[in-house]
Amino acid sequence: MTLAWPLIAEIRELKRAREAVILAHNYQHPLIFHGVADLRGDSLQLARLAQEVEARTLVMCGVHFMAETAKLLSPKRSVLLPSFEAGCSLADAITPEDVRALRRQYPGVPVVSYVNTTAAVKAVSDVCCTSSNALKIVEALGSPRVIFVPDRHLAGHVARQTEVEIITWEGGCVVHEEFRLADIEALRASYPQIKVIAHPECHAEVQEAADMVGSTSALIDWVAQEKPREVAMITECTMSDNVASHFPEVAFHQPCSICPYMRKITLEGIRDVLRDGSGQVEIAPTIAAGARRAVARMLELS
Ligand code: 13P
Ligand code: SF4
């Protein structure tokens, strides 16, 4: 087994030399999340941090759409992604042509695209959203109908809380679709005191059986505030590993589903992009202008 510590020390040194800041999503491996990241968060927090942080170079320890969003908001900075295999099943679920076809089918209806999409899809959308501001963005548009792509479960989560008619798409997250009602029932049978909190990318039956539904950071904040004695976070299970040590009085019980895309980011990959300046994220200018407008509008409205 290779020891992690020499690699972590090398990354810290390269980071200083390159005047870089490392951003990590809540699903990153604990060695990355605790060992080398400077700033951590959910998709919305990472987008805001990418805009605000002072650094010549950003290393995005997350998936490709997160690095693209950072680049859209910080076009003058180098944004490095340690693996271009770090994709997302939701981003793969819809193309710009699909969005154009929806617009033809529903003329005049605004399009909200989940931030888990390519820059090319964002460029043909009116505005983006994340799991933490989806309802707010949909309602801020002031339209009686909204096209909401591509995650049908997040769309359902919004639809259950608003009068706005939601037209959606058949996209889904390979990680969250693993969880089913039977998992929640089994948890409640084994741990009668347990609180079950779920991400809105889960099936409707899971969301409806949960005590709370929210973005990854909203789930962490809920545990910090409510201090349940026992909890199950129904989301990518690395996150519980990352935060359990902050809450020693809380017992975490976790059906586990791991994001194969997030796992493409490794300490070796981070070291390599910092050493070589490789992994540069670039967005074609023809796409970047429209995509930036959709992301900037989201930040204004949320
Ligand atoms: P959050 O914005 O809630 O962190 O979600 C990102 C994601 O990819 C969930 O699967
Ligand atoms: Fe995409 Fe799902 Fe992985 Fe999040 S957990 S990055 S939505 S595949």
Short mmCIF file of C-alpha atoms and ligand atoms in Angstrom, two decimals, residues 25-27 41-44 63 65-66 88 90 114-116 130-132 173 175-176 199-201 214-218 235-236 239 259 262, ligand 1:
data_model
loop_
_atom_site.label_atom_id
_atom_site.label_comp_id
_atom_site.label_asym_id
_atom_site.label_seq_id
_atom_site.Cartn_x
_atom_site.Cartn_y
_atom_site.Cartn_z
CA HIS A 25 -17.15 18.62 -3.10
CA ASN A 26 -18.69 16.96 -0.03
CA TYR A 27 -18.46 13.53 -1.76
CA GLY A 41 -19.10 22.49 -0.05
CA ASP A 42 -22.10 21.58 -2.15
CA SER A 43 -22.46 22.61 -5.80
CA LEU A 44 -23.80 26.09 -5.03
CA VAL A 63 -16.88 16.29 -11.31
CA PHE A 65 -19.64 20.12 -14.58
CA MET A 66 -18.37 21.62 -11.30
CA CYS A 88 -21.95 12.59 -14.12
CA LEU A 90 -27.17 13.48 -15.07
CA TYR A 114 -29.84 21.64 -13.08
CA VAL A 115 -26.20 22.64 -12.61
CA ASN A 116 -25.40 18.93 -13.20
CA THR A 130 -28.66 23.52 -7.80
CA SER A 131 -30.38 21.19 -5.36
CA SER A 132 -30.28 23.94 -2.73
CA CYS A 173 -28.42 9.96 -10.81
CA VAL A 175 -25.97 6.81 -7.19
CA HIS A 176 -29.21 8.09 -5.69
CA HIS A 199 -30.96 14.16 -1.17
CA PRO A 200 -33.63 15.29 -3.70
CA GLU A 201 -32.02 13.15 -6.44
CA GLY A 214 -31.99 18.79 1.06
CA SER A 215 -28.72 19.43 -0.75
CA THR A 216 -25.55 17.80 0.56
CA SER A 217 -24.64 20.84 2.68
CA ALA A 218 -28.25 21.22 3.87
CA THR A 235 -26.92 10.24 -0.38
CA GLU A 236 -23.45 9.30 -1.62
CA MET A 239 -20.14 12.23 2.84
CA CYS A 259 -20.27 7.85 -7.01
CA MET A 262 -16.23 11.40 -7.92
P1 13P B 1 -25.21 19.06 -4.09
O1 13P B 1 -25.33 20.34 -4.86
O2 13P B 1 -26.36 18.83 -3.17
O3 13P B 1 -23.89 18.96 -3.41
O4 13P B 1 -25.33 17.85 -5.13
C1 13P B 1 -24.38 17.58 -6.10
C2 13P B 1 -24.50 16.23 -6.60
O5 13P B 1 -23.87 15.86 -7.57
C3 13P B 1 -25.38 15.32 -5.92
O6 13P B 1 -25.32 14.06 -6.46
#
